[in-house]
Short mmCIF file of C-alpha atoms and ligand atoms in Angstrom, two decimals:
data_model
loop_
_atom_site.label_atom_id
_atom_site.label_comp_id
_atom_site.label_asym_id
_atom_site.label_seq_id
_atom_site.Cartn_x
_atom_site.Cartn_y
_atom_site.Cartn_z
CA MET A 59 147.36 47.41 206.88
CA LYS A 60 149.59 50.38 206.20
CA LEU A 61 153.29 51.02 206.70
CA ALA A 62 153.81 53.10 209.88
CA GLU A 63 156.16 56.12 209.96
CA ASN A 64 157.90 54.23 212.72
CA LYS A 65 160.29 51.29 212.04
CA ALA A 66 161.99 48.77 214.35
CA THR A 67 165.77 48.34 214.45
CA LEU A 68 167.06 45.18 216.06
CA SER A 69 170.66 45.43 217.26
CA PHE A 70 172.78 42.67 218.86
CA SER A 71 175.26 42.98 221.73
CA ASN A 72 177.60 40.44 220.04
CA GLY A 73 178.34 42.88 217.20
CA SER A 74 176.13 41.14 214.60
CA PRO A 75 174.77 43.65 212.09
CA SER A 76 171.52 45.34 213.17
CA VAL A 77 168.34 44.70 211.22
CA ASP A 78 165.61 47.18 210.26
CA LEU A 79 162.09 45.73 210.37
CA PRO A 80 158.96 47.42 208.98
CA VAL A 81 156.18 48.39 211.41
CA TYR A 82 152.59 48.28 210.17
CA GLN A 83 149.49 50.01 211.53
CA GLY A 84 145.98 48.60 211.61
CA THR A 85 142.74 50.60 211.72
CA VAL A 86 142.92 50.51 215.51
CA GLY A 87 144.91 48.58 218.13
CA PRO A 88 148.62 47.74 218.51
CA ASP A 89 151.02 48.17 215.56
CA VAL A 90 152.91 45.06 214.40
CA ILE A 91 156.58 44.50 213.61
CA ASP A 92 156.93 42.47 210.43
CA ILE A 93 159.51 39.74 211.25
CA ARG A 94 158.93 37.61 208.15
CA LYS A 95 162.47 38.33 206.86
CA LEU A 96 164.14 38.00 210.28
CA TYR A 97 165.33 34.38 209.91
CA GLY A 98 166.64 35.05 206.40
CA GLN A 99 168.56 38.14 207.61
CA THR A 100 169.78 36.89 211.02
CA GLY A 101 169.46 33.07 211.09
CA MET A 102 167.39 33.55 214.26
CA PHE A 103 163.74 32.90 215.14
CA THR A 104 161.57 34.90 217.52
CA TYR A 105 160.43 32.97 220.61
CA ASP A 106 156.84 33.35 221.85
CA PRO A 107 155.26 30.12 223.23
CA GLY A 108 151.56 30.80 223.92
CA PHE A 109 151.74 33.68 221.39
CA LEU A 110 151.53 36.39 224.06
CA SER A 111 153.05 39.01 221.72
CA THR A 112 152.41 37.53 218.29
CA ALA A 113 149.94 38.62 215.61
CA SER A 114 149.38 35.50 213.52
CA CYS A 115 147.48 37.23 210.71
CA GLN A 116 145.78 40.38 209.47
CA SER A 117 142.01 40.31 209.97
CA SER A 118 139.02 42.67 209.52
CA ILE A 119 136.46 40.59 211.40
CA THR A 120 136.68 41.10 215.19
CA TYR A 121 138.51 43.64 217.32
CA ILE A 122 139.05 43.38 221.08
CA ASP A 123 140.45 46.11 223.31
CA GLY A 124 141.33 44.18 226.47
CA ASP A 125 142.09 47.28 228.54
CA LYS A 126 138.83 49.02 227.68
CA GLY A 127 136.79 45.80 227.75
CA GLU A 128 135.63 46.47 224.19
CA LEU A 129 134.49 43.88 221.60
CA LEU A 130 133.56 44.84 218.01
CA TYR A 131 132.25 42.52 215.26
CA ARG A 132 133.11 44.25 211.94
CA GLY A 133 133.21 47.54 213.88
CA TYR A 134 129.85 47.16 215.65
CA PRO A 135 129.99 47.08 219.50
CA ILE A 136 128.79 43.77 220.93
CA GLU A 137 126.38 45.67 223.22
CA GLN A 138 124.49 47.02 220.15
CA LEU A 139 124.46 43.73 218.26
CA ALA A 140 123.25 41.77 221.32
CA THR A 141 120.34 44.16 221.86
CA GLN A 142 119.39 45.30 218.32
CA CYS A 143 120.14 42.28 216.11
CA ASP A 144 119.64 38.52 216.12
CA TYR A 145 122.18 35.74 215.70
CA LEU A 146 121.58 35.22 211.98
CA ASP A 147 122.04 38.97 211.37
CA THR A 148 125.35 38.56 213.24
CA CYS A 149 126.28 35.55 211.09
CA TYR A 150 125.59 37.57 207.92
CA LEU A 151 127.70 40.43 209.31
CA LEU A 152 130.66 38.21 210.26
CA LEU A 153 130.61 36.41 206.90
CA ASN A 154 129.98 39.40 204.62
CA GLY A 155 131.31 42.43 206.51
CA GLU A 156 128.02 44.37 206.56
CA LEU A 157 124.67 43.98 208.32
CA PRO A 158 122.00 42.68 205.91
CA LYS A 159 119.42 44.96 204.28
CA GLN A 160 115.81 43.82 204.62
CA GLN A 161 115.72 41.54 201.54
CA GLU A 162 119.24 40.21 202.19
CA ARG A 163 118.15 39.44 205.77
CA GLN A 164 115.07 37.49 204.63
CA ASP A 165 117.01 35.57 201.98
CA PHE A 166 119.80 34.65 204.41
CA HIS A 167 117.41 33.51 207.14
CA LYS A 168 115.51 31.39 204.60
CA LEU A 169 118.74 29.93 203.18
CA VAL A 170 119.97 28.85 206.62
CA ILE A 171 116.60 27.51 207.82
CA ASN A 172 116.33 25.41 204.62
CA HIS A 173 119.64 23.66 205.30
CA THR A 174 118.99 22.55 208.88
CA MET A 175 118.42 18.84 208.15
CA VAL A 176 121.37 16.45 208.12
CA ASN A 177 121.83 13.34 205.99
CA GLU A 178 119.73 10.50 207.45
CA GLN A 179 122.87 8.35 207.64
CA MET A 180 124.23 10.62 210.39
CA GLN A 181 121.93 8.98 212.93
CA PHE A 182 123.63 5.62 212.27
CA PHE A 183 127.03 7.26 212.75
CA LEU A 184 125.88 8.30 216.22
CA ARG A 185 125.05 4.70 217.12
CA GLY A 186 128.76 3.94 217.18
CA PHE A 187 129.09 5.95 220.39
CA ARG A 188 128.24 4.80 223.91
CA ARG A 189 125.08 6.56 225.15
CA ASP A 190 127.10 8.13 227.96
CA ALA A 191 129.80 9.55 225.66
CA HIS A 192 130.62 13.22 226.36
CA PRO A 193 128.66 15.31 223.82
CA MET A 194 131.86 17.08 222.76
CA ALA A 195 133.40 13.73 221.79
CA VAL A 196 130.30 13.03 219.73
CA LEU A 197 130.30 16.50 218.16
CA THR A 198 133.98 16.34 217.22
CA GLY A 199 133.15 13.13 215.35
CA LEU A 200 129.92 14.37 213.79
CA VAL A 201 131.41 17.62 212.46
CA GLY A 202 134.40 15.82 210.96
CA ALA A 203 131.98 13.28 209.45
CA LEU A 204 130.12 16.05 207.58
CA SER A 205 132.99 15.99 205.05
CA ALA A 206 131.94 12.41 204.26
CA PHE A 207 128.48 13.59 203.24
CA TYR A 208 129.00 16.95 201.58
CA HIS A 209 131.73 16.38 199.00
CA ASP A 210 130.17 19.00 196.74
CA SER A 211 131.35 21.81 199.02
CA THR A 212 134.84 20.81 200.06
CA ASP A 213 136.97 22.63 197.46
CA ILE A 214 138.14 25.52 199.62
CA ASN A 215 139.58 27.36 196.64
CA ASN A 216 136.10 27.61 195.11
CA PRO A 217 134.30 30.65 196.60
CA GLU A 218 130.90 29.04 195.84
CA HIS A 219 131.92 25.90 197.74
CA ARG A 220 133.12 28.03 200.66
CA LYS A 221 129.76 29.81 200.75
CA ILE A 222 127.72 26.56 200.63
CA ALA A 223 129.89 24.91 203.31
CA ALA A 224 129.47 27.98 205.54
CA ILE A 225 125.68 27.86 205.26
CA ARG A 226 125.61 24.11 205.82
CA LEU A 227 127.75 24.33 208.95
CA ILE A 228 125.78 27.24 210.47
CA ALA A 229 122.47 25.58 209.63
CA LYS A 230 123.31 22.04 210.71
CA MET A 231 125.25 22.66 213.93
CA PRO A 232 122.08 23.13 216.08
CA THR A 233 120.68 19.89 214.63
CA LEU A 234 123.89 18.01 215.43
CA VAL A 235 124.13 19.43 218.98
CA ALA A 236 120.50 18.49 219.65
CA MET A 237 121.09 15.00 218.19
CA ALA A 238 124.11 14.51 220.46
CA TYR A 239 121.91 15.47 223.42
CA LYS A 240 118.93 13.28 222.44
CA TYR A 241 121.26 10.33 221.82
CA GLY A 242 122.64 10.73 225.34
CA VAL A 243 119.21 10.81 226.99
CA GLY A 244 117.80 8.04 224.80
CA GLN A 245 115.05 10.14 223.26
CA PRO A 246 114.09 10.22 219.55
CA TYR A 247 115.63 12.98 217.45
CA MET A 248 113.39 15.93 216.61
CA TYR A 249 113.57 17.10 212.99
CA PRO A 250 114.07 20.85 212.44
CA GLN A 251 110.88 22.84 211.93
CA ASN A 252 111.31 25.60 209.36
CA ASP A 253 108.64 27.94 210.68
CA LEU A 254 110.63 28.51 213.89
CA SER A 255 113.50 30.94 214.51
CA TYR A 256 117.07 29.64 214.63
CA ALA A 257 117.08 29.65 218.45
CA GLY A 258 113.47 28.45 218.68
CA ASN A 259 114.28 25.53 216.38
CA PHE A 260 117.20 24.56 218.61
CA LEU A 261 115.03 24.69 221.74
CA ARG A 262 112.41 22.47 220.11
CA MET A 263 115.01 19.96 218.81
CA MET A 264 116.48 19.85 222.32
CA PHE A 265 113.40 19.73 224.54
CA GLY A 266 110.52 18.77 222.23
CA THR A 267 109.28 15.18 221.86
CA PRO A 268 107.06 13.53 219.23
CA CYS A 269 104.43 13.04 221.94
CA GLU A 270 103.22 16.62 222.16
CA GLU A 271 103.49 20.05 220.57
CA TYR A 272 106.46 22.05 221.87
CA LYS A 273 105.79 25.71 222.64
CA VAL A 274 108.83 27.96 222.37
CA ASN A 275 109.18 30.32 225.35
CA PRO A 276 110.06 33.72 223.78
CA VAL A 277 112.18 34.80 226.76
CA LEU A 278 114.31 31.63 226.57
CA GLU A 279 114.42 31.92 222.76
CA ARG A 280 115.77 35.48 223.03
CA ALA A 281 118.21 34.50 225.78
CA LEU A 282 119.61 31.66 223.68
CA ASP A 283 119.88 33.90 220.63
CA ARG A 284 121.88 36.38 222.72
CA ILE A 285 124.14 33.59 224.04
CA PHE A 286 124.83 32.66 220.39
CA ILE A 287 125.64 36.31 219.50
CA LEU A 288 128.00 36.74 222.46
CA HIS A 289 129.95 33.60 221.55
CA ALA A 290 129.99 34.07 217.75
CA ASP A 291 133.59 35.21 217.28
CA HIS A 292 136.52 36.41 219.32
CA GLU A 293 139.60 37.32 217.25
CA GLN A 294 142.50 34.80 217.18
CA ASN A 295 141.57 32.69 220.26
CA ALA A 296 142.94 29.16 220.60
CA SER A 297 140.19 27.36 218.65
CA THR A 298 140.08 29.98 215.87
CA SER A 299 143.86 29.79 215.53
CA THR A 300 143.48 26.00 215.36
CA VAL A 301 140.94 26.30 212.55
CA ARG A 302 143.21 28.71 210.64
CA LEU A 303 146.29 26.51 211.05
CA CYS A 304 144.35 23.35 210.15
CA GLY A 305 142.69 25.03 207.17
CA SER A 306 146.03 26.41 205.92
CA SER A 307 146.97 22.88 204.80
CA GLY A 308 144.12 23.06 202.26
CA THR A 309 141.94 20.53 204.09
CA ASN A 310 138.17 20.80 203.71
CA PRO A 311 136.19 23.26 205.89
CA PHE A 312 134.37 20.51 207.82
CA ALA A 313 137.69 18.96 208.92
CA ALA A 314 139.10 22.38 209.88
CA ILE A 315 136.00 23.22 211.94
CA ALA A 316 136.16 19.79 213.62
CA ALA A 317 139.68 20.72 214.79
CA GLY A 318 138.23 23.90 216.28
CA VAL A 319 135.56 21.87 218.09
CA ALA A 320 138.23 19.65 219.64
CA CYS A 321 140.27 22.67 220.80
CA LEU A 322 137.28 24.56 222.24
CA TRP A 323 136.51 21.54 224.48
CA GLY A 324 139.46 22.33 226.77
CA PRO A 325 138.61 23.73 230.25
CA ALA A 326 140.99 26.69 229.76
CA HIS A 327 138.91 27.70 226.72
CA GLY A 328 135.33 26.82 225.81
CA GLY A 329 135.10 24.09 228.41
CA ALA A 330 135.32 26.77 231.13
CA ASN A 331 131.53 27.25 231.39
CA GLU A 332 131.10 23.55 232.24
CA ALA A 333 134.06 23.75 234.66
CA CYS A 334 132.68 26.97 236.18
CA LEU A 335 129.29 25.47 236.90
CA ASN A 336 130.88 22.34 238.38
CA MET A 337 133.03 24.64 240.56
CA LEU A 338 129.95 26.55 241.83
CA GLU A 339 128.11 23.30 242.51
CA ASP A 340 131.12 22.00 244.47
CA ILE A 341 131.21 25.16 246.61
CA GLN A 342 127.44 24.84 247.09
CA ARG A 343 127.81 21.24 248.24
CA GLN A 344 130.55 22.20 250.68
CA GLY A 345 128.39 24.87 252.33
CA GLY A 346 127.74 27.63 249.78
CA ILE A 347 128.53 31.30 250.42
CA ALA A 348 130.00 30.51 253.85
CA LYS A 349 132.70 28.44 252.12
CA VAL A 350 133.68 31.00 249.43
CA GLY A 351 136.48 32.51 251.56
CA GLN A 352 138.08 29.09 252.08
CA PHE A 353 137.78 28.33 248.35
CA MET A 354 139.44 31.64 247.47
CA GLU A 355 142.40 30.74 249.72
CA GLN A 356 142.76 27.52 247.71
CA VAL A 357 142.71 29.48 244.45
CA LYS A 358 145.44 31.82 245.73
CA ASP A 359 147.59 28.88 246.80
CA LYS A 360 149.70 28.17 243.69
CA ASN A 361 150.27 24.57 244.77
CA SER A 362 146.55 23.80 244.82
CA GLY A 363 146.27 24.02 241.02
CA VAL A 364 142.75 25.38 241.65
CA LYS A 365 141.61 28.22 239.37
CA LEU A 366 138.53 30.40 239.64
CA MET A 367 136.85 29.12 236.49
CA GLY A 368 135.06 31.77 234.46
CA PHE A 369 137.58 34.37 235.64
CA GLY A 370 140.58 35.80 233.83
CA HIS A 371 141.34 36.21 230.17
CA ARG A 372 144.43 36.45 227.98
CA VAL A 373 143.20 39.66 226.37
CA TYR A 374 140.61 41.25 228.69
CA LYS A 375 142.40 42.96 231.55
CA ASN A 376 139.10 44.67 232.30
CA TYR A 377 135.54 43.34 232.51
CA ASP A 378 134.65 41.05 229.58
CA PRO A 379 131.77 43.01 227.96
CA ARG A 380 130.07 39.71 227.22
CA ALA A 381 129.94 38.84 230.93
CA THR A 382 127.94 42.01 231.64
CA LEU A 383 125.41 41.15 228.92
CA MET A 384 125.31 37.52 230.07
CA GLN A 385 124.53 38.60 233.62
CA GLU A 386 121.59 40.66 232.30
CA THR A 387 120.33 37.63 230.38
CA CYS A 388 120.75 35.58 233.53
CA ASN A 389 118.48 37.94 235.45
CA GLU A 390 115.84 37.88 232.66
CA VAL A 391 115.79 34.08 232.40
CA LEU A 392 115.79 33.43 236.14
CA SER A 393 112.92 35.87 236.73
CA GLU A 394 110.96 34.42 233.77
CA LEU A 395 111.35 30.97 235.34
CA GLY A 396 110.72 32.17 238.91
CA LEU A 397 114.29 31.28 239.91
CA GLU A 398 115.32 34.72 241.16
CA ASN A 399 116.46 33.09 244.35
CA ASP A 400 118.43 30.43 242.51
CA PRO A 401 121.13 29.62 245.10
CA LEU A 402 123.78 29.07 242.43
CA PHE A 403 123.14 32.48 240.88
CA LYS A 404 123.31 34.12 244.30
CA LEU A 405 126.51 32.19 245.02
CA ALA A 406 128.01 33.29 241.67
CA LYS A 407 127.24 36.94 242.39
CA GLU A 408 128.83 36.59 245.85
CA VAL A 409 131.93 34.92 244.37
CA GLU A 410 132.21 37.72 241.82
CA LYS A 411 131.81 40.39 244.51
CA ILE A 412 134.46 38.83 246.76
CA ALA A 413 136.90 38.28 243.87
CA LEU A 414 136.55 41.83 242.56
CA GLU A 415 137.47 43.17 245.99
CA ASP A 416 140.36 40.74 246.57
CA ASP A 417 143.88 42.05 245.92
CA TYR A 418 144.99 38.75 244.31
CA PHE A 419 142.47 39.20 241.52
CA VAL A 420 142.71 43.01 241.34
CA GLN A 421 146.53 42.92 240.96
CA ARG A 422 146.29 40.29 238.22
CA LYS A 423 143.39 42.08 236.51
CA LEU A 424 141.21 39.00 236.72
CA TYR A 425 137.56 39.71 235.92
CA PRO A 426 134.59 37.49 235.06
CA ASN A 427 134.69 36.35 231.42
CA VAL A 428 131.91 35.20 229.13
CA ASP A 429 131.88 31.76 230.74
CA PHE A 430 131.16 32.90 234.30
CA TYR A 431 127.41 33.44 233.90
CA SER A 432 126.70 31.49 230.70
CA GLY A 433 126.58 28.19 232.61
CA ILE A 434 123.95 29.48 235.04
CA VAL A 435 121.71 30.71 232.21
CA GLN A 436 122.04 27.46 230.28
CA ARG A 437 121.39 25.37 233.39
CA ALA A 438 118.21 27.41 234.06
CA ILE A 439 117.08 26.83 230.45
CA GLY A 440 117.54 23.08 231.06
CA ILE A 441 120.71 22.50 229.04
CA PRO A 442 122.81 19.83 230.80
CA VAL A 443 126.24 20.95 232.05
CA ASN A 444 128.15 18.63 229.71
CA LEU A 445 126.43 20.25 226.73
CA PHE A 446 127.42 23.87 227.58
CA THR A 447 130.52 23.68 225.38
CA GLY A 448 128.37 22.16 222.65
CA VAL A 449 126.28 25.34 222.71
CA PHE A 450 129.48 27.40 222.59
CA THR A 451 130.54 25.27 219.58
CA LEU A 452 127.22 25.97 217.86
CA ALA A 453 127.63 29.71 218.34
CA ARG A 454 131.34 29.90 217.44
CA THR A 455 130.98 27.94 214.20
CA VAL A 456 130.22 31.12 212.23
CA GLY A 457 133.33 32.85 213.63
CA TRP A 458 135.52 29.90 212.71
CA ILE A 459 134.14 29.84 209.16
CA ALA A 460 134.42 33.61 208.69
CA GLN A 461 138.06 33.54 209.86
CA LEU A 462 138.86 30.45 207.74
CA ASN A 463 137.31 31.98 204.63
CA GLU A 464 139.11 35.29 205.26
CA MET A 465 142.43 33.43 205.39
CA ILE A 466 141.78 31.34 202.29
CA SER A 467 140.62 34.30 200.22
CA ASP A 468 143.89 36.13 201.03
CA PRO A 469 146.16 35.44 198.02
CA GLU A 470 149.20 35.81 200.30
CA TYR A 471 148.26 32.98 202.70
CA LYS A 472 150.64 30.04 203.13
CA ILE A 473 150.52 26.83 205.13
CA GLY A 474 151.29 27.67 208.77
CA ARG A 475 154.57 26.11 209.88
CA PRO A 476 156.10 27.55 213.11
CA ARG A 477 159.70 26.68 214.12
CA GLN A 478 161.19 25.99 217.57
CA LEU A 479 164.05 26.52 220.01
CA PHE A 480 165.59 23.02 220.08
CA ALA A 481 166.67 21.92 223.58
CA GLY A 482 167.16 18.20 222.96
CA SER A 483 170.28 16.06 222.28
CA ALA A 484 172.81 17.11 219.66
CA THR A 485 173.79 14.44 217.06
CA ARG A 486 174.87 11.12 218.65
CA ASN A 487 175.35 7.52 217.43
CA VAL A 488 173.23 4.45 218.13
CA THR A 489 175.11 1.85 220.24
CA PRO A 490 174.25 -1.89 220.28
CA VAL A 491 171.59 -2.70 222.89
CA GLY A 492 174.14 -4.75 224.88
CA ASP A 493 176.37 -1.68 225.31
CA ARG A 494 173.62 0.82 226.46
C1 SDX B 1382 137.44 31.66 226.72
O1 SDX B 1382 140.97 33.69 223.98
C2 SDX B 1382 139.72 33.89 223.95
O2 SDX B 1382 139.25 34.87 223.40
C3 SDX B 1382 138.88 32.83 224.63
C4 SDX B 1382 137.39 33.14 224.75
C5 SDX B 1382 136.72 33.16 223.40
O3 SDX B 1382 135.65 33.78 223.30
O4 SDX B 1382 137.23 32.47 222.49
O5 SDX B 1382 137.19 34.40 225.38
C6 SDX B 1382 136.66 32.06 225.54
O6 SDX B 1382 138.19 30.74 226.63
C7 SDX B 1382 137.32 32.47 227.99
C8 SDX B 1382 138.34 32.00 229.09
C9 SDX B 1382 137.71 30.82 229.80
N1 SDX B 1382 138.67 30.17 230.70
C10 SDX B 1382 138.49 30.22 232.03
O7 SDX B 1382 137.61 30.88 232.59
C11 SDX B 1382 139.45 29.31 232.79
C12 SDX B 1382 140.05 30.11 233.98
N2 SDX B 1382 140.90 31.13 233.40
C13 SDX B 1382 142.34 30.86 233.37
O8 SDX B 1382 142.61 29.54 232.97
C14 SDX B 1382 143.10 31.94 232.62
O9 SDX B 1382 142.63 33.16 233.08
C15 SDX B 1382 143.10 31.98 231.11
C16 SDX B 1382 143.54 30.68 230.52
C17 SDX B 1382 141.74 32.31 230.59
C18 SDX B 1382 144.08 33.08 230.67
O10 SDX B 1382 145.32 32.70 231.13
P1 SDX B 1382 146.65 33.55 230.75
O11 SDX B 1382 146.34 34.74 229.94
O12 SDX B 1382 147.66 32.61 230.24
O13 SDX B 1382 147.04 34.15 232.14
P2 SDX B 1382 148.00 33.44 233.12
O14 SDX B 1382 147.61 32.01 233.25
O15 SDX B 1382 149.39 33.81 232.75
O16 SDX B 1382 147.57 34.16 234.47
C19 SDX B 1382 148.18 35.34 234.93
C20 SDX B 1382 148.13 35.20 236.45
C21 SDX B 1382 148.75 33.92 236.95
O17 SDX B 1382 149.20 34.18 238.30
P3 SDX B 1382 150.79 34.57 238.50
O18 SDX B 1382 151.59 33.44 237.88
O19 SDX B 1382 150.97 35.90 237.82
O20 SDX B 1382 150.94 34.65 240.01
O21 SDX B 1382 146.76 35.15 236.88
C22 SDX B 1382 146.51 33.87 237.47
C23 SDX B 1382 147.62 32.95 237.04
O22 SDX B 1382 147.82 31.92 238.00
N3 SDX B 1382 145.21 33.43 236.97
C24 SDX B 1382 144.27 32.90 237.73
C25 SDX B 1382 143.18 32.69 236.87
N4 SDX B 1382 143.50 33.08 235.64
C26 SDX B 1382 144.76 33.53 235.69
N5 SDX B 1382 144.24 32.58 239.03
C27 SDX B 1382 143.09 32.02 239.48
N6 SDX B 1382 141.99 31.81 238.75
C28 SDX B 1382 142.01 32.11 237.42
N7 SDX B 1382 140.93 31.86 236.67
#
């Protein structure tokens, strides 16, 4: 970050002295006004619920240009990473800042694959849940519970510990997601198999059984790997900000990541792919494409509380570049599985077409986001709807860890502690209950 030529001067209509605030420039993107001394100089806070105009940190990991519909991981466009790299290359890049050279790539892949098993006790932890528990409830518990098993990598101020915890979380998340699924369907867990790829291993742990050999379909394996790449990181989104704030207290990385899992579950965030698929299935049940117009009227009626799930984004005011890539993957998977005429996919494309031509959405710059097509791909692969956010969790774990480690390795970082505009009662005295 470098000091800009420009500076900000805050003046007040009530005659209070004006305040000069430094403006900093990043490599690319909006400049920032440094308000850290504002309260000390004016006795006032800034006010920005929802953080629409607030940069919470300085980061070098992911850059998004919402107007251009651009997403870069460490400077590399998502379109190039999703077509020329695999997910573990992307993990190495997000964690270390550079793509791996050949030997680094082999070592990293081997390191991750050799940490995919979880402590055998974890299966007994699962037994505490009802079989019909939502997988995200199970995952929130399982990820937090990792801190009970891996004490030797919980000192966040030890760079070696941070590295081991990162590898453990990236390696074990697919195993935990698959265990949450198997527990729900009452099937035995499948142990990881180290001669498979990261995505292939996940497919086998999900859909394999001890009764027969599981053959990984390379098209589905590639599709899943791309889904992981597209969801790996996304700047200071709600769950990443949760992980940073939670981690700023000095808690262990497993606990901080568990907080991110809980936040991602929400339907306005990572839970949108599940909500989007449920929305499409509802429209399908009510009559399909013929009913889309009526549904759109509901969405435009503010009192209905109905949103077009998978549409809109706080940052993208253009097409989410991940949605374009996800649609391509959708086409590949559906044709591989002979589902080109999948009614839900056709309905989704019709909904997208209608929305992109409708003034309500055009005026508000609402475009499909990453969640609009990811549910259709995952459903075609056989992943149950209530596990979609679990897959998002699996993919986003590396982004959360990279952002957490970036914060902790910044000597300037402090515990996050926002203030407020107080609108409650001023001081008053307690009166005896008989007089209230
Ligand atoms: C993810 O932050 C990230 O980077 C998240 C994510 C990541 O990778 O981490 O990209 C992943 O969470 C993607 C977003 C998934 N969520 C959904 O698809 C749920 C549906 N989308 C909306 O809930 C909404 O678009 C948000 C939450 C995503 C963004 O909301 P904002 O930025 O707070 O925008 P807003 O609610 O202020 O909306 C602006 C206007 C409003 O109308 P007006 O009051 O101006 O009349 O657009 C409307 C909103 O009502 N609007 C929608 C809409 N999204 C916004 N109207 C109908 N359907 C929608 N989906």
